[in-house]
Short mmCIF file of C-alpha atoms and ligand atoms in Angstrom, two decimals:
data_model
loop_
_atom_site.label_atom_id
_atom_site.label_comp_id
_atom_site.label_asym_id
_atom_site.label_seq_id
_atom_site.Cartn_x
_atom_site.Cartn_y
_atom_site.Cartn_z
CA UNK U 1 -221.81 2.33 -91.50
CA UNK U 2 -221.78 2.00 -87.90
CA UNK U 3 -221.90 5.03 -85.32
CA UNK U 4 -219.96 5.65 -82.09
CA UNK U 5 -219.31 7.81 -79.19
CA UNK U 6 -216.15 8.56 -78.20
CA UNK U 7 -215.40 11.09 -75.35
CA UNK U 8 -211.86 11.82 -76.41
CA UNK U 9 -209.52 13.52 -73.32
CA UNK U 10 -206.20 14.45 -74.98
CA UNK U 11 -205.15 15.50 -71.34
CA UNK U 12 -201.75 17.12 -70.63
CA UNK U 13 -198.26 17.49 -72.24
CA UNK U 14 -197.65 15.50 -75.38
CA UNK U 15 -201.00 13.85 -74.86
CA UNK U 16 -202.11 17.68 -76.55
CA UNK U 17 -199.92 17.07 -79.74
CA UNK U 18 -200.89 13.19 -80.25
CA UNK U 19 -204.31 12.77 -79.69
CA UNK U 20 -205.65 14.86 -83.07
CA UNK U 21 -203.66 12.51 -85.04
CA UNK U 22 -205.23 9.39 -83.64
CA UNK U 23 -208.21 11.00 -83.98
CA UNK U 24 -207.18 11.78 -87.65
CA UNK U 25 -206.17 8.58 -88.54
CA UNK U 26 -209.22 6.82 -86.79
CA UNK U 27 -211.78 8.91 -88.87
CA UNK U 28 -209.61 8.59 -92.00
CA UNK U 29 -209.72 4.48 -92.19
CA UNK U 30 -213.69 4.75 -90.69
CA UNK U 31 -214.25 6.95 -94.47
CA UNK U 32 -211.41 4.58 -96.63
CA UNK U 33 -213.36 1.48 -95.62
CA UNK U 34 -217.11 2.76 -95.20
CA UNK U 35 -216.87 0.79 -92.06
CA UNK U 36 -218.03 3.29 -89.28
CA UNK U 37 -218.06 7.19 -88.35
CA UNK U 38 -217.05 8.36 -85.38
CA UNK U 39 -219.26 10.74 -82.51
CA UNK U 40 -216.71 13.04 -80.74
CA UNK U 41 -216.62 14.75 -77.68
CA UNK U 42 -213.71 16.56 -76.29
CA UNK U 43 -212.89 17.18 -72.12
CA UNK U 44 -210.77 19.13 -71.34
CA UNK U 45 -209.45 17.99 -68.58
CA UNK U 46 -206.32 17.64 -66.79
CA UNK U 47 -203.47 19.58 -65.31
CA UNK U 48 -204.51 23.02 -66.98
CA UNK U 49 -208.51 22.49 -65.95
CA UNK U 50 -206.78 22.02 -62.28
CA UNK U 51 -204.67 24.69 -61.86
CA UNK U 52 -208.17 27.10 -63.36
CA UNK U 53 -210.56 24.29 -60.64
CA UNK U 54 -209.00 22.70 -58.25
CA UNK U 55 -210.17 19.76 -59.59
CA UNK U 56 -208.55 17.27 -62.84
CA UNK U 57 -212.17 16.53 -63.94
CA UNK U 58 -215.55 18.14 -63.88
CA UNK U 59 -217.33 16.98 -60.34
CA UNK U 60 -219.54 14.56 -62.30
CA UNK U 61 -216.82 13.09 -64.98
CA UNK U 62 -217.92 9.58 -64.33
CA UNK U 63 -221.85 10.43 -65.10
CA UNK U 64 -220.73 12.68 -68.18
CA UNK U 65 -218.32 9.53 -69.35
CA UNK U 66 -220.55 6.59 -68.75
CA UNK U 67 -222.86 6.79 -71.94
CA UNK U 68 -219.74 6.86 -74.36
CA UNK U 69 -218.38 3.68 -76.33
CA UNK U 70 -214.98 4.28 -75.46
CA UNK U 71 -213.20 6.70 -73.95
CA UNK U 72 -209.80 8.10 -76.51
CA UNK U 73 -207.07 9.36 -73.44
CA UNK U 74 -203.93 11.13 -74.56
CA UNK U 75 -201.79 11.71 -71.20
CA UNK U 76 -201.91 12.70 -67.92
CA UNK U 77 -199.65 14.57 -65.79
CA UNK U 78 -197.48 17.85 -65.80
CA UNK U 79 -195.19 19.19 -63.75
CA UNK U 80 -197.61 22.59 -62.72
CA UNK U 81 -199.56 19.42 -60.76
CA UNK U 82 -197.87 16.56 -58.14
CA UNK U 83 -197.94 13.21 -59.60
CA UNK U 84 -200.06 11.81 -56.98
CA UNK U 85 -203.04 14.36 -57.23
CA UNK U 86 -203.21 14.05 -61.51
CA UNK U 87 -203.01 10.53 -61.66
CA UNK U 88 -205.77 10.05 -58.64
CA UNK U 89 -208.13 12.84 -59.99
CA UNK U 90 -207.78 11.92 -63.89
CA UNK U 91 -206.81 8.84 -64.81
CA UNK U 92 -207.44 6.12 -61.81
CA UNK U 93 -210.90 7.47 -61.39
CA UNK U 94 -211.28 6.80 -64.47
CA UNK U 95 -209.87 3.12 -64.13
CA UNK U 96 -211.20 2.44 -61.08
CA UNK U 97 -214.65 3.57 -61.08
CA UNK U 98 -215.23 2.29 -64.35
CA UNK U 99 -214.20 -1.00 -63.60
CA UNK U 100 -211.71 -1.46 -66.48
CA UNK U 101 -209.67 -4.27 -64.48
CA UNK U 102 -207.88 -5.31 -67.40
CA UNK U 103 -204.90 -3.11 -68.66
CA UNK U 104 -204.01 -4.82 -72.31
CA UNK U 105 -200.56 -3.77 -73.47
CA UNK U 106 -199.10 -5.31 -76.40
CA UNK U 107 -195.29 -5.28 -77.19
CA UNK U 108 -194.57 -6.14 -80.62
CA UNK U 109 -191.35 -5.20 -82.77
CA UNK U 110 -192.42 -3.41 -85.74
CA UNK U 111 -190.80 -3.70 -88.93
CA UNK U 112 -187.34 -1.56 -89.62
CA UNK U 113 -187.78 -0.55 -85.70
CA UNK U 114 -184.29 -1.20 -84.07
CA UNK U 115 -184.61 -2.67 -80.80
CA UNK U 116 -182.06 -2.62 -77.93
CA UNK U 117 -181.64 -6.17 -78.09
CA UNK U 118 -179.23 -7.55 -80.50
CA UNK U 119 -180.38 -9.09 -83.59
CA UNK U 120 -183.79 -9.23 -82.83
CA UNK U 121 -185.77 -9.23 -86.21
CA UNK U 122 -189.61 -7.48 -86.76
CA UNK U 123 -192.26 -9.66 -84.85
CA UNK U 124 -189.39 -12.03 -82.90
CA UNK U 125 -190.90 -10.10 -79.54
CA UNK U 126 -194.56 -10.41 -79.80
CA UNK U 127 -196.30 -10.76 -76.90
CA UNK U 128 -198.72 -9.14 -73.78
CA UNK U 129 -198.92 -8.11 -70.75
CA UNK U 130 -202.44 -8.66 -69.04
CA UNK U 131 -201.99 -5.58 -66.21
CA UNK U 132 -204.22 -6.26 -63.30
CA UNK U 133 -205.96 -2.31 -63.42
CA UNK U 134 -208.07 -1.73 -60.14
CA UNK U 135 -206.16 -2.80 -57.29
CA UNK U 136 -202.90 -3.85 -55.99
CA UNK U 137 -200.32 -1.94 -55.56
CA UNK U 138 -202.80 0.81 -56.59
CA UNK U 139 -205.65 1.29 -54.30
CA UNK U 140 -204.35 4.20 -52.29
CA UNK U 141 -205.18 2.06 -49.25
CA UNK U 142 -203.45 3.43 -46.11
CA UNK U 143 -201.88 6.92 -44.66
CA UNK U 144 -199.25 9.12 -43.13
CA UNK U 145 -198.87 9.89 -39.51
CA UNK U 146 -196.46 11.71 -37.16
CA UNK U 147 -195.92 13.78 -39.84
CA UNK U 148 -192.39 16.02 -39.62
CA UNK U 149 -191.80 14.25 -36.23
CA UNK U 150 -188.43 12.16 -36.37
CA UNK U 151 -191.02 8.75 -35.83
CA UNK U 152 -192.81 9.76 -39.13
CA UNK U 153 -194.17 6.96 -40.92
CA UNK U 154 -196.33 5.78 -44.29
CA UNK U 155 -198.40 2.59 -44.77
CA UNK U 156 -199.07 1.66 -48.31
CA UNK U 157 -201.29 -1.55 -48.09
CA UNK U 158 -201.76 -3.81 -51.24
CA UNK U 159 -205.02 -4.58 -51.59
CA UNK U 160 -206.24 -7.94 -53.91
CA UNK U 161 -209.36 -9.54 -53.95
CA UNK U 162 -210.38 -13.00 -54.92
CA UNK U 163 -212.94 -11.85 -57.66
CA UNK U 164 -210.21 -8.75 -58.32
CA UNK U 165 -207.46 -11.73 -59.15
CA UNK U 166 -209.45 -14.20 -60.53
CA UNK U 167 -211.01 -12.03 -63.63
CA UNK U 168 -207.92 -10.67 -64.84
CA UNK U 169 -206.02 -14.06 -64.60
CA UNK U 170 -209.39 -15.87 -66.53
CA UNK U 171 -208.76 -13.00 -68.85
CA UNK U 172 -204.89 -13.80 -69.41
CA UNK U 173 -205.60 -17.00 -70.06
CA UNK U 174 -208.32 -17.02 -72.29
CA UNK U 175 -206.06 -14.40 -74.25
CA UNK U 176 -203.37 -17.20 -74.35
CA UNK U 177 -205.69 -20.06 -75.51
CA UNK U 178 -206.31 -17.43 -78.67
CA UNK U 179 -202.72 -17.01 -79.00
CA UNK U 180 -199.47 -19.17 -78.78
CA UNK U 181 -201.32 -20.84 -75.67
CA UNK U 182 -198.13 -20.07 -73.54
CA UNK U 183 -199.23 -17.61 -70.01
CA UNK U 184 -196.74 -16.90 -67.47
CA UNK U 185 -197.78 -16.07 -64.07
CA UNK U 186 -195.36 -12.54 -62.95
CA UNK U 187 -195.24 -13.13 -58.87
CA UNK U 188 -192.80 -12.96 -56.02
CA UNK U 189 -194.70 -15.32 -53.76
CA UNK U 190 -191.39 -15.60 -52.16
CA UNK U 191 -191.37 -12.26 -50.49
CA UNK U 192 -195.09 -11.18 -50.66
CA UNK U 193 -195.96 -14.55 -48.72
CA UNK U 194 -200.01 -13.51 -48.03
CA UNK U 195 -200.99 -11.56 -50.93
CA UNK U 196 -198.84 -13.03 -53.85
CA UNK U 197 -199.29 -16.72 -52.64
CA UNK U 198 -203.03 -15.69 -52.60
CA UNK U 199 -202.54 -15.09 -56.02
CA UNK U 200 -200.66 -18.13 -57.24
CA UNK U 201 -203.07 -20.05 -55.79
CA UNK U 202 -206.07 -18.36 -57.56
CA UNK U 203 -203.16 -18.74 -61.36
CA UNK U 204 -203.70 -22.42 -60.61
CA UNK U 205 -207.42 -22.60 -60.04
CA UNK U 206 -208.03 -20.62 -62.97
CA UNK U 207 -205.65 -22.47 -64.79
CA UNK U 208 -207.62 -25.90 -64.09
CA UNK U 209 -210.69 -24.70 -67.05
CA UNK U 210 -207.85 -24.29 -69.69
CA UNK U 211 -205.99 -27.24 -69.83
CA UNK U 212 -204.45 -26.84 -73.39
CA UNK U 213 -202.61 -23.26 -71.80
CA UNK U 214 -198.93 -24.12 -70.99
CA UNK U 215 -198.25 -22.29 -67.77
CA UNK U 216 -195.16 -21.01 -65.75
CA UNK U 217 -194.62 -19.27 -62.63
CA UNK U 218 -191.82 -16.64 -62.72
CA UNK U 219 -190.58 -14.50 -59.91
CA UNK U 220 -190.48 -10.79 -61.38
CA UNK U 221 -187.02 -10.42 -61.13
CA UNK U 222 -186.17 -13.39 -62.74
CA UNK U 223 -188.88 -12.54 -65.15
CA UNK U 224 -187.59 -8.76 -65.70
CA UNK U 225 -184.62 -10.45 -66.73
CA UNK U 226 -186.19 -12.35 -69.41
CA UNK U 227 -187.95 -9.49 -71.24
CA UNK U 228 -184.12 -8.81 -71.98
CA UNK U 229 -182.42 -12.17 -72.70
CA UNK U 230 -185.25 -14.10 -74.22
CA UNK U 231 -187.76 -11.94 -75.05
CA UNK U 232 -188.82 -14.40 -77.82
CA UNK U 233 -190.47 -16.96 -75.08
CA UNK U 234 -193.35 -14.83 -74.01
CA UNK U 235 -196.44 -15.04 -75.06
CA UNK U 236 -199.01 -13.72 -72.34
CA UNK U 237 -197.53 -12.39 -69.09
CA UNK U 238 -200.47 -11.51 -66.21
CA UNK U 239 -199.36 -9.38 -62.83
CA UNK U 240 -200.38 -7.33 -60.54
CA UNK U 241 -201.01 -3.37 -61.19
CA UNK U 242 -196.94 -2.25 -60.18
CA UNK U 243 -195.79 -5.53 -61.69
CA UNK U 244 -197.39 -4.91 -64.94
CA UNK U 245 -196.60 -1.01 -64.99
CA UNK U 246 -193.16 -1.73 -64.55
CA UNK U 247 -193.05 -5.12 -67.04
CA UNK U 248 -194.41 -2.87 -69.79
CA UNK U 249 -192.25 0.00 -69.85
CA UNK U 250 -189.60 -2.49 -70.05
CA UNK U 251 -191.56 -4.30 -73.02
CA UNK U 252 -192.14 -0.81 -74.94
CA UNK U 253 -188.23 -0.02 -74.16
CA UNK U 254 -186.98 -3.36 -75.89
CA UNK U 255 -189.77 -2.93 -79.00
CA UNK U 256 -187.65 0.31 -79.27
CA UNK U 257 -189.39 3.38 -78.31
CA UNK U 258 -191.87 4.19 -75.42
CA UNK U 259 -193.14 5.92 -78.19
CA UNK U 260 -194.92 2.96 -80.05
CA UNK U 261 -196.64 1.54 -77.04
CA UNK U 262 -200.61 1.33 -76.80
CA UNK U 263 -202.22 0.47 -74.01
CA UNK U 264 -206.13 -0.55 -73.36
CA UNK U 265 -208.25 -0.56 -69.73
CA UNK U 266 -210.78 -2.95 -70.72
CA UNK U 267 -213.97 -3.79 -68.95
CA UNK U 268 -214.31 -6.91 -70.20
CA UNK U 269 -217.96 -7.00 -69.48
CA UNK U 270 -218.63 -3.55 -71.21
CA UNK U 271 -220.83 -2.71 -68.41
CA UNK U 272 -218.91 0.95 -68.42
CA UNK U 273 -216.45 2.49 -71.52
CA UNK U 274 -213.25 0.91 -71.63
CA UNK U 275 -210.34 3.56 -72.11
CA UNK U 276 -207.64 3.48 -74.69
CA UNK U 277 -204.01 5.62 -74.03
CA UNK U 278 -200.55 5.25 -75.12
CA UNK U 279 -198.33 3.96 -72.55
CA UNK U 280 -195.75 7.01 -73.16
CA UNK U 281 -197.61 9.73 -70.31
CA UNK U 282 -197.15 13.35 -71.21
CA UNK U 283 -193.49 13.87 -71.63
CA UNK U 284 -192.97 17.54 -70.65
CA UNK U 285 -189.37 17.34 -71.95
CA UNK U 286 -190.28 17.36 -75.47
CA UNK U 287 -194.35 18.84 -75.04
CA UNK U 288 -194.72 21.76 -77.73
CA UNK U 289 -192.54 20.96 -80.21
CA UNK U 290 -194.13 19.15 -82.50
CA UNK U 291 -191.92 15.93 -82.44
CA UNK U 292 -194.25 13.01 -80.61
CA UNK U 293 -194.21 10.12 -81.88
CA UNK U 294 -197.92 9.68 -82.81
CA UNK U 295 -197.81 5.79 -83.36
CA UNK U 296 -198.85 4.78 -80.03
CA UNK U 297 -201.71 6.85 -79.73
CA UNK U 298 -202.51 5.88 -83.60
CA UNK U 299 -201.87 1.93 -82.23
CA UNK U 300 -204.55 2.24 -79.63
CA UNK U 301 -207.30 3.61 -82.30
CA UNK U 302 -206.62 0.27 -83.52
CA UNK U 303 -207.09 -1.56 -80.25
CA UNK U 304 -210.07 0.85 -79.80
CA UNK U 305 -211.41 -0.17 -83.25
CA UNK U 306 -211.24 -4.32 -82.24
CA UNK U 307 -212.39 -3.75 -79.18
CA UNK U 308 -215.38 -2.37 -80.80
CA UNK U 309 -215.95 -4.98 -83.35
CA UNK U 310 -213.97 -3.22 -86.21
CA UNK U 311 -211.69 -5.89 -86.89
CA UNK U 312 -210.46 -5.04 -90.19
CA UNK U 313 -210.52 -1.33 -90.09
CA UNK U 314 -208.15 -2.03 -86.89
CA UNK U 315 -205.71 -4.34 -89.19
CA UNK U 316 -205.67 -1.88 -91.51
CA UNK U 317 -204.54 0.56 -89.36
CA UNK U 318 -201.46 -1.58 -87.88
CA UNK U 319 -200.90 -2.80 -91.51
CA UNK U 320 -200.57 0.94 -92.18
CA UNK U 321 -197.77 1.90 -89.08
CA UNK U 322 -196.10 -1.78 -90.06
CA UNK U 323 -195.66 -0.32 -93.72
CA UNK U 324 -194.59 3.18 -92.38
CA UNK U 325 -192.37 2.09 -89.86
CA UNK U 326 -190.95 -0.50 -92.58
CA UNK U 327 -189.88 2.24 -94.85
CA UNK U 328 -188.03 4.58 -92.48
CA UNK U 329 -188.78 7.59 -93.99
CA UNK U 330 -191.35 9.03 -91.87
CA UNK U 331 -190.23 8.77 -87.95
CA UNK U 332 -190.22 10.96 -85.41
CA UNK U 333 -186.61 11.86 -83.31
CA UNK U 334 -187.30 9.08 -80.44
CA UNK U 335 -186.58 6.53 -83.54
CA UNK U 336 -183.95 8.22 -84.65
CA UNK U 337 -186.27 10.28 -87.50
CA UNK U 338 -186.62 13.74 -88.49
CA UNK U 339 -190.65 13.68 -89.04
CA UNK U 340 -192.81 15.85 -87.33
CA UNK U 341 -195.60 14.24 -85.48
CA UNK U 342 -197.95 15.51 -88.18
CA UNK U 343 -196.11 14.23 -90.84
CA UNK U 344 -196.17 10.39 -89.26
CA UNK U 345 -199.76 10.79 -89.09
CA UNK U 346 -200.20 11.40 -93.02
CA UNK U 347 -198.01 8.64 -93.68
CA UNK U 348 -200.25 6.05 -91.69
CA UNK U 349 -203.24 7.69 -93.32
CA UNK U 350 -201.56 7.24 -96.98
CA UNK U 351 -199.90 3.87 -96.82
CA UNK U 352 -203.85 2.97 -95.24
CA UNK U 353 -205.35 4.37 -98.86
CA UNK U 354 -202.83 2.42 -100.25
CA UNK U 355 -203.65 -0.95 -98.61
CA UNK U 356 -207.30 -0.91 -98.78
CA UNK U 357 -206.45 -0.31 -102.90
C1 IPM H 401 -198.72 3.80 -66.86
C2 IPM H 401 -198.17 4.94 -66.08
C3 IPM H 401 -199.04 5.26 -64.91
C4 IPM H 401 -199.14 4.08 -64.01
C5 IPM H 401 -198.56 6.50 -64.18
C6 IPM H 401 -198.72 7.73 -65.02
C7 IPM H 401 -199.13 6.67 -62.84
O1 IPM H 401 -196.87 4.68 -65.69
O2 IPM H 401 -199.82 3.94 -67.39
O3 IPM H 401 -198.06 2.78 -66.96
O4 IPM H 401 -198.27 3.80 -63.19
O5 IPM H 401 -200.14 3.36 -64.10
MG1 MG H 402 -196.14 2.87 -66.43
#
């Protein structure tokens, strides 16, 4: 029996309602297969701590966080709080200062899940998206000035760095070489002609220590295009930070329900605790009635669990929501369901104790 530390932050909105059933599930398969026991300890941070602070985490969140194994994050954001301040005091912090440059999404159709796409059958889309996590797009580099005068103007500068490009690309491919050995390269080196040619250069250099990796360069709007016609071609996609947010809510939408997505900011190197959160944010429009769907955050317990060595006990866990999801009884109104979020949660937890028979 193995112990860990998890600093769980269920955060804001739906991130509330989901979190204790991860947490559920995750301590339910650690007892069904003897495997490990979980150390929790909740924060309470977020939108609510800010509006009583000022602040979205304690002063010292970072210190508090470091010592943990992983770090269990529900959602972030409400509309009490601006967009800009949540995510920079909560989440990117978080991502940022703990280094976790790799943001792992998976998109896999699950059995008896309907996807958009026409006649796409459980497991024909099965792929990732390696999400560059700590810069980009992302690294609130630049200002406003002139501000309310009719020559007002805002600079938003994109900031990537060789060793910043070249880990998360290594990363991507050595992902590949495990998989279907397939990696496309998400750029538009036509427009961005200093910072995206930058990066193709850096694909190919990487590319040179895995030779058996089939590669592709694809412009992201070609490649946005793709997710929709032939989803069945990917097998590892790597981008930037706004190329990869905006690839995988397009990858959760055709896997058929934001709902399902899990998500991982990695650190690799496990020099700091890698962070695991469902892709679906807080979602204020249905927060506090009971009706989440629970399988993304119950997904990323499973991510959590591999990440920490728990192999099995993470199968069995996306054995369990494959076998729930299969059967149709128990899902939540996003799939079309009538469960409660609750309910979902027992279901995973019972088809588990059924599995490890
Ligand atoms: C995501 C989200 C966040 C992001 C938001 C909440 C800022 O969309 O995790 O994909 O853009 O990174
Ligand atoms: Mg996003």
């Amino acid at each position: 029996m193995r112990d860990y530390h998890v600093a769980v932050i269920p955060g804001d909105g739906i991130g509330q309602e989901v979190t204790p059933e991860g947490v559920r599930v995750l301590d339910r398969v650690g007892e069904i297969t003897g495997a490990y026991k979980m150390h929790y300890e909740y924060f309470p941070w977020g939108c609510e701590y800010y509006l009583k602070t000022g602040k979205m985490m304690a002063e010292d969140g970072l210190d508090i966080l470091r010592p943990f194994d992983v770090i269990y994050f529900g959602a972030v954001g409400f509309p009490s709080v601006p967009d800009h301040i949540s995510l920079r005091g909560l989440r990117l912090p978080i991502c940022q200062g703990f280094d976790q440059y790799v943001c792992l999404r998976p998109s896999y159709l699950l059995p008896g899940i309907q996807s958009p796409l026409a006649g796409k059958k459980p497991g024909d889309i099965d792929f990732y998206v390696v999400r560059e996590n700590t810069e980009g797009e992302y690294t609130g580099a630049g200002g406003r000035a002139h501000r309310g005068l009719p020559i007002e103007l805002a600079i938003e500068t994109s900031v990537f760095t060789r060793t910043g490009v070249e880990r998360v690309i290594r990363y991507a491919y050595q992902l590949a070489q495990k998989r279907r050995k397939k990696l496309i390269n998400a750029t538009k080196s036509n427009a961005q002609q200093h910072s995206l040619t930058f990066w193709d250069e850096i694909f190919t250099e990487v590319g040179k220590a895995f030779p058996t990796v089939q590669t592709e360069r694809v412009l992201i709007d070609a490649l946005s295009a793709r997710f929709v016609l032939h989803p069945e071609s990917l097998d590892v996609v790597v981008g930037s930070n706004l190329f990869g947010d905006i690839l995988t809510d397009l990858g959760g939408a055709i896997c058929g329900s934001l709902g399902l997505a899990a998500s991982g900011n990695i650190n690799p190197e496990r020099a700091y605790p890698s962070m695991f959160e469902p892709v679906h944010g807080s979602a204020p429009d249905i927060f506090g009635k009971g009706i989440a769907n629970p399988i993304g955050m119950i997904w990323c317990g499973a991510m959590m669990l591999e990440f920490l060595g728990e192999k099995p006990a993470g199968e069995l866990i996306m054995k369990a929501i494959e076998a729930v999801t299969g059967e149709g009884k128990a899902l939540t109104p996003d799939l079309g369901g009538k469960a409660k979020t609750s309910q979902v949660a027992d279901e995973v937890i019972a088809k588990a104790l059924a599995l490890a028979k």
